[in-house]
Each structure stands twice: as C-alpha cells, then as structure tokens.
Short mmCIF file of C-alpha atoms in Angstrom, two decimals:
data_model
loop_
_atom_site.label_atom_id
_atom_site.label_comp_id
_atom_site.label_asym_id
_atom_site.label_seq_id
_atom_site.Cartn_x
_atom_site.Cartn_y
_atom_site.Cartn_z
CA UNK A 930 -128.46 114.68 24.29
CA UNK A 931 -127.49 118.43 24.36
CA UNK A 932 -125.65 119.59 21.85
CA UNK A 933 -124.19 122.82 19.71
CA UNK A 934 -124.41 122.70 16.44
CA UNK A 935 -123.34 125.22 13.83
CA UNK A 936 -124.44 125.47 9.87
CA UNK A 937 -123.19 124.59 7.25
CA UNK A 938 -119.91 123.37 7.84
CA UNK A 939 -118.75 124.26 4.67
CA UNK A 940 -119.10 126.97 2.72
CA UNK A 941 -117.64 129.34 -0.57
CA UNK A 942 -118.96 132.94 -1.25
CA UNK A 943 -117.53 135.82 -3.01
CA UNK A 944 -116.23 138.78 -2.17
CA UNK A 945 -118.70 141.62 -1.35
CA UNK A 946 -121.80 138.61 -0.41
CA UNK A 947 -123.73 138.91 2.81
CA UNK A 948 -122.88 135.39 4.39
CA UNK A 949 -124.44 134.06 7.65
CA UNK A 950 -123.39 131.05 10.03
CA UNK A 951 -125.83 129.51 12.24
CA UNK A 952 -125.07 128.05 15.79
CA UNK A 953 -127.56 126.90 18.13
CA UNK A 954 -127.58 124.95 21.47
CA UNK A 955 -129.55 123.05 23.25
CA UNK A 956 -128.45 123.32 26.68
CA UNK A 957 -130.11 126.92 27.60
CA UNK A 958 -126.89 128.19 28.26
CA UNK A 959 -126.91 131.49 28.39
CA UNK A 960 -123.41 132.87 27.17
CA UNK A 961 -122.95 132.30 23.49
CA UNK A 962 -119.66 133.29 21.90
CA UNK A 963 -118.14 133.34 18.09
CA UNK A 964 -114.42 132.89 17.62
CA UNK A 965 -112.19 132.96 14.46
CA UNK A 966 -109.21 130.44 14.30
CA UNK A 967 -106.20 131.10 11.63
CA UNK A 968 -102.34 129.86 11.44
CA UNK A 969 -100.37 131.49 13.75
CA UNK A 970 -102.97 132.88 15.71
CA UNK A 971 -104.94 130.43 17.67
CA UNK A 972 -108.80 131.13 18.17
CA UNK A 973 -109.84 135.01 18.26
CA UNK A 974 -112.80 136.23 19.73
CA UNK A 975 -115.49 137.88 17.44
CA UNK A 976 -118.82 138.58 19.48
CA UNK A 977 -120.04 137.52 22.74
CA UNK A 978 -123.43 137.45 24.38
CA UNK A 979 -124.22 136.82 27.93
CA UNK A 980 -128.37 136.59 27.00
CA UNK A 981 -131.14 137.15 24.86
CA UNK A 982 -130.57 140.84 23.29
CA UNK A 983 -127.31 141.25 24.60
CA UNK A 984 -124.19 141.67 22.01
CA UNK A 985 -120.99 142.71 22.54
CA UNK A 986 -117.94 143.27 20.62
CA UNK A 987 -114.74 141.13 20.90
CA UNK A 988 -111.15 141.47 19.82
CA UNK A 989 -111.70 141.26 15.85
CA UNK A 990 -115.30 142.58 15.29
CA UNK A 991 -114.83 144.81 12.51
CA UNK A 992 -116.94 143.27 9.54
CA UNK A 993 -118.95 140.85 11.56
CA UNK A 994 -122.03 141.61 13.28
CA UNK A 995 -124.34 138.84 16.28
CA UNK A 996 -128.26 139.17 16.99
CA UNK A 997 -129.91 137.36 20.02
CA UNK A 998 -133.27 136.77 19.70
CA UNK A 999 -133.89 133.76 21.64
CA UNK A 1000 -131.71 131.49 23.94
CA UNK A 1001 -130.91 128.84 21.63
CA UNK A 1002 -129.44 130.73 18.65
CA UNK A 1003 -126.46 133.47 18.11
CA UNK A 1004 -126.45 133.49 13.80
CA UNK A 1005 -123.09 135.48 12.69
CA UNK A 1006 -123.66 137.48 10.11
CA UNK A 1007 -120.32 139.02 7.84
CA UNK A 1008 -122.56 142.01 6.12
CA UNK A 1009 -119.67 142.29 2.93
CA UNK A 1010 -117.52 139.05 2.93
CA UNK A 1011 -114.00 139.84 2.38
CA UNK A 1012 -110.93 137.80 1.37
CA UNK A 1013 -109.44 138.04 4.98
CA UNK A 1014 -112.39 136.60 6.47
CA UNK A 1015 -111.54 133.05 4.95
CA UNK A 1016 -111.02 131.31 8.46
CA UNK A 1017 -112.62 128.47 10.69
CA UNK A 1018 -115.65 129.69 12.53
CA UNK A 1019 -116.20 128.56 15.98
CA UNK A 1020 -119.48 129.31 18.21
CA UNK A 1021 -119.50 128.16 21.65
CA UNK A 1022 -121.52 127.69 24.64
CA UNK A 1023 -121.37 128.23 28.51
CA UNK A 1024 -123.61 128.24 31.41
CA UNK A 1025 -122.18 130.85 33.71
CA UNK A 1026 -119.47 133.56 33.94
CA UNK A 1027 -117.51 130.80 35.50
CA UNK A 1028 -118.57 128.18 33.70
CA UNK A 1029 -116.29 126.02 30.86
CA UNK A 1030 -117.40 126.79 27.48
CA UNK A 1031 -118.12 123.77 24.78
CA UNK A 1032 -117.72 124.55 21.49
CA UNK A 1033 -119.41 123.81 18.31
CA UNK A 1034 -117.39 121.75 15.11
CA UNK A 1035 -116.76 124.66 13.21
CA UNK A 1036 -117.56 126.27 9.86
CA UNK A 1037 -115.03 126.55 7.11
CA UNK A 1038 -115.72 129.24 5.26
CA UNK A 1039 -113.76 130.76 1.62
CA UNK A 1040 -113.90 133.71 0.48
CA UNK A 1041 -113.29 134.15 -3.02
CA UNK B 45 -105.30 142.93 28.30
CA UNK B 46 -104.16 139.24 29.00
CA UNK B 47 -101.66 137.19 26.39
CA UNK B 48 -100.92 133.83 26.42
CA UNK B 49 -98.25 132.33 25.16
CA UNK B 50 -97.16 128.91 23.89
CA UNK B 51 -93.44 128.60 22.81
CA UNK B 52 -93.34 125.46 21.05
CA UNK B 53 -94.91 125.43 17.66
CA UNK B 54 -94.42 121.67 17.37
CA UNK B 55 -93.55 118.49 19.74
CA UNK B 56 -93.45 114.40 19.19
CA UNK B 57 -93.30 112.26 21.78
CA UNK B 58 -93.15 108.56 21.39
CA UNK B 59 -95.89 106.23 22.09
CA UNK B 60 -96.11 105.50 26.21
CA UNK B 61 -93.87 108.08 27.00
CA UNK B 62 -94.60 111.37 28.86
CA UNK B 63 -94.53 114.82 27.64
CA UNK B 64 -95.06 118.50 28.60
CA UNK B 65 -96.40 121.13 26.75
CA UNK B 66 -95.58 124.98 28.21
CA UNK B 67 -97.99 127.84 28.69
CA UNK B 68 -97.07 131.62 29.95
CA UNK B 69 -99.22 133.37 30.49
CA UNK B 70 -99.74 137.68 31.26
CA UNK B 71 -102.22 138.79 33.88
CA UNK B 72 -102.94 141.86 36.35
CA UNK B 73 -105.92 139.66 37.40
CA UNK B 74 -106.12 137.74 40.67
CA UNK B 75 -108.99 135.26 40.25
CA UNK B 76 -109.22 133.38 36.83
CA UNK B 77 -109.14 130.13 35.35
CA UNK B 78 -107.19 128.01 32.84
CA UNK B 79 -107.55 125.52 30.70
CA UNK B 80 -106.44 122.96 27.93
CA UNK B 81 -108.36 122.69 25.16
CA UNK B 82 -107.89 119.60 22.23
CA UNK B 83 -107.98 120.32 18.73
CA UNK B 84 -107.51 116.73 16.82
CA UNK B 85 -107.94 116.12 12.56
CA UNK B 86 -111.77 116.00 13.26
CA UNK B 87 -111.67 120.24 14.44
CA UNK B 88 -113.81 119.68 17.10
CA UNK B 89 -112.45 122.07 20.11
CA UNK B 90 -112.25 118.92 23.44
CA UNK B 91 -111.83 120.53 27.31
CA UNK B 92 -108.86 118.59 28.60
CA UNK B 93 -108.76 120.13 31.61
CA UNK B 94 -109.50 122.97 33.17
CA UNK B 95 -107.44 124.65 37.01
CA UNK B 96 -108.78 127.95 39.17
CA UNK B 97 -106.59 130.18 39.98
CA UNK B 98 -107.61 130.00 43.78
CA UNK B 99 -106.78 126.48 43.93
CA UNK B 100 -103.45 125.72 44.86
CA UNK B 101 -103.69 121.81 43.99
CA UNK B 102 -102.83 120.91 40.05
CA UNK B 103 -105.82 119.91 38.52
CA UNK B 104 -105.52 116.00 36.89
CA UNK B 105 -107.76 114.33 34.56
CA UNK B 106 -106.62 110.77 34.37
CA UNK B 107 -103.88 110.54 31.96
CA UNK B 108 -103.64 114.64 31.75
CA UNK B 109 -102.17 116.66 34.84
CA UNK B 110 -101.24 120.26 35.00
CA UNK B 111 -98.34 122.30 36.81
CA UNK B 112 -99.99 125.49 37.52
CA UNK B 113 -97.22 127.95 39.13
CA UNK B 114 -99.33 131.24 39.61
CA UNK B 115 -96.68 133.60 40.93
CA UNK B 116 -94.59 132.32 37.42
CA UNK B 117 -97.62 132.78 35.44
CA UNK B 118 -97.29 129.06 34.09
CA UNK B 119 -99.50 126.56 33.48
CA UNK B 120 -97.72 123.47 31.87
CA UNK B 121 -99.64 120.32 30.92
CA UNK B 122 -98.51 116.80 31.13
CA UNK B 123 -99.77 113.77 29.36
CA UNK B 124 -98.14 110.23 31.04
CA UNK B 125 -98.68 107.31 28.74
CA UNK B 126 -99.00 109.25 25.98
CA UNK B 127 -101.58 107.34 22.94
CA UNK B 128 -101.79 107.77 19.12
CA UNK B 129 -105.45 109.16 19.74
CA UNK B 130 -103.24 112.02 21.69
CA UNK B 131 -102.12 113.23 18.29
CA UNK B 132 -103.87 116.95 18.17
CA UNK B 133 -103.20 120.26 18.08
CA UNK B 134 -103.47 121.81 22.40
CA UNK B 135 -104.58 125.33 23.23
CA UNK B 136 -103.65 126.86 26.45
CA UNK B 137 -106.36 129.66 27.01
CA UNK B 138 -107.00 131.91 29.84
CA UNK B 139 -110.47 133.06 31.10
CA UNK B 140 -111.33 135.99 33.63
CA UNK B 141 -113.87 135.70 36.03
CA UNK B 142 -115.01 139.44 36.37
CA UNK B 143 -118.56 139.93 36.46
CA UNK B 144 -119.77 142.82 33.78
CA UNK B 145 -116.89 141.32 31.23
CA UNK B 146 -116.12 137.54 32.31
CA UNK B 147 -116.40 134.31 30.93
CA UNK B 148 -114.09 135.47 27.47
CA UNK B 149 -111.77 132.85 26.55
CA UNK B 150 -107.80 134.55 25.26
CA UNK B 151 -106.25 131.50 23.34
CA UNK B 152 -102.44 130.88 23.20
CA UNK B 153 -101.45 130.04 19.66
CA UNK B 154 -101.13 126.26 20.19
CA UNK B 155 -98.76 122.74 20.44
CA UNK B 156 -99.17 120.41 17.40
CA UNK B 157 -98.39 117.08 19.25
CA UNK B 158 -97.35 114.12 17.34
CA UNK B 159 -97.47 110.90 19.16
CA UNK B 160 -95.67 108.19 17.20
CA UNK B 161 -94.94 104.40 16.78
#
C-alpha cells in the first residue's frame, strides 16, 4: 500500500548539531509539507513544496531549511538545533491544491 | 492571514452519548475548505472529515457530521454514539484553495475529548 513515512521517530541531539528528518511517500503526490506541533499551539507550518525543486517558506521557518530533489522525498534539515526546536515533527502529503493532505506519524525530537 | 479558533481546551462526553466540538474560524476568502483532523495516544494525524466551502450541505461521515455556518464562520463537529476509541485530541484546520499559494493547512489549537465509561 501507499504510505508516508518519516525517520526516525525518535530522536536526542544537542544544542548547536545539524539534525535532519526524513519523510518520504509513496503516492507521487506532489505537495509535500513539514509542520511543527507544541502545547498550546496546534500544528504550525514550517516548509511547503508543491514539486520537485520547489521550496517555500511557512509560518515558523526561521532555523529550518527543505530540499526537493525527487518526488518521493522532502528531508528537513534544522542547520544549528536549538532548545526551542524540541517539538513533534509532522511531514505530510497531498495530491492537488485541493486535495486532503495525509500525514506522516511524526518525529519526536529533544534538544538538549 | 486566516486564524482558527477552538474555545474548549478540554471536553468528556459519556459513552453513547453525543457531543459537539466548536470551531471559528477568520477568513477574507470565499472558496476554501475545512476539515477535522484526529490526533489519538498513537500521534498519528486521522482526516475525520473534511466540508467545501461552496457546498451548502454539512458534510457526514457515518458517526461524524459537521454544522458548517459560512456567513458565522463556524464549523462545529458532532460525534452521535460517541466510542472509547473516540478518545483523541480534534483539530479544526482551515485550507485555501488559491492557486500560486493553496493547499496550506492553518490548525486551530485543538479539543482533547475524553469519552468515558
């Protein structure tokens, strides 16, 4: 079956570390999005891409940076991990501009 | 830019009874859609349900119905016969349509719903 899947689910770093999450789908959908969820603030969108070598900033970018090489893969990439990046990670997937999107399980991620 | 807005931090309802969660929601747009989204223990974001702006009949999904009111900028859910599996945290999140800068999902901040015994 088609699927998103994001990697690892889990995961501790340390202040100041270059840390990236994985997501990839299998459904050649061509919208790929990252979102961050925290208390009190629902889920927050990072980056967005609507196809291969397209990126494009969302509402909390600063800190986080997307490359799309292929369709299958949007990898987020936190170039110096910071303390108030500790949040749940979600990617997600869609088809069209109108289209539902169906999202990954999520990444934990700590930043000590 | 669009808000949503969910006013109750936390409901219970008991088993087989029927609840409704609220959702406001802030808009200059026209054509958009809405949706319910599922967060149980496991994390995994579920689509409950999903209602187009240009549709005037409430979307349903079996136990799950909506009461969209577009000129009050509402979009409440219902859940009849409510089930222990219900148990989750709901989103309420609003999408525009716009070609050029569509598709982007705006989250309310969510319902923690208890179902009990």
């Amino acid at each position: 079956d088609a699927e998103i899947t994001q990697s690892p689910r889990h995961k501790i770093t340390e202040t100041g570390r270059q840390v990236t999450l994985a997501c990839h789908q299998t459904w050649n959908h061509n919208n790929m999005f990252w979102y961050r969820q925290d208390l009190g603030h629902g889920l927050r969108l990072i980056h967005y891409s609507y196809g291969v070598h397209d990126t494009n900033k969302g509402e909390v970018s600063d800190g986080y940076s997307v490359s799309r090489s292929n369709t299958e893969d949007l990898p987020l990439t936190l170039e110096s991990a910071a303390s108030s990046q500790t949040s749940v990670y979600f990617c997600a997937s869609s088809l069209s501009l109108t289209d539902t999107q169906y999202f990954g399980p999520g990444t934990r991620l700590t930043v000590l | 830019a669009q808000t949503v807005t969910q006013s109750q931090p936390e409901m219970s309802v008991q088993e087989a009874e029927t609840v409704t969660l609220s959702c406001t929601y802030d808009t200059s747009e026209n054509n958009y859609y809405l949706f319910w989204y599922k967060q149980p223990p496991s994390r995994q974001m579920i689509l409950v349900i999903r209602q187009e702006a240009y549709k005037q009949q409430n979307a349903t999904e079996n136990r799950f119905s909506v009461n969209f009111q577009k000129a009050a900028k509402s979009f409440s859910l219902k859940i009849s016969d409510s089930q222990l599996g219900d148990t989750a945290m709901y989103f309420c999140a609003f999408m525009n349509i716009l070609t050029g800068g569509g598709n982007k999902l705006t989250f309310g901040t969510g319902t923690q719903l208890k179902v009990e015994l």
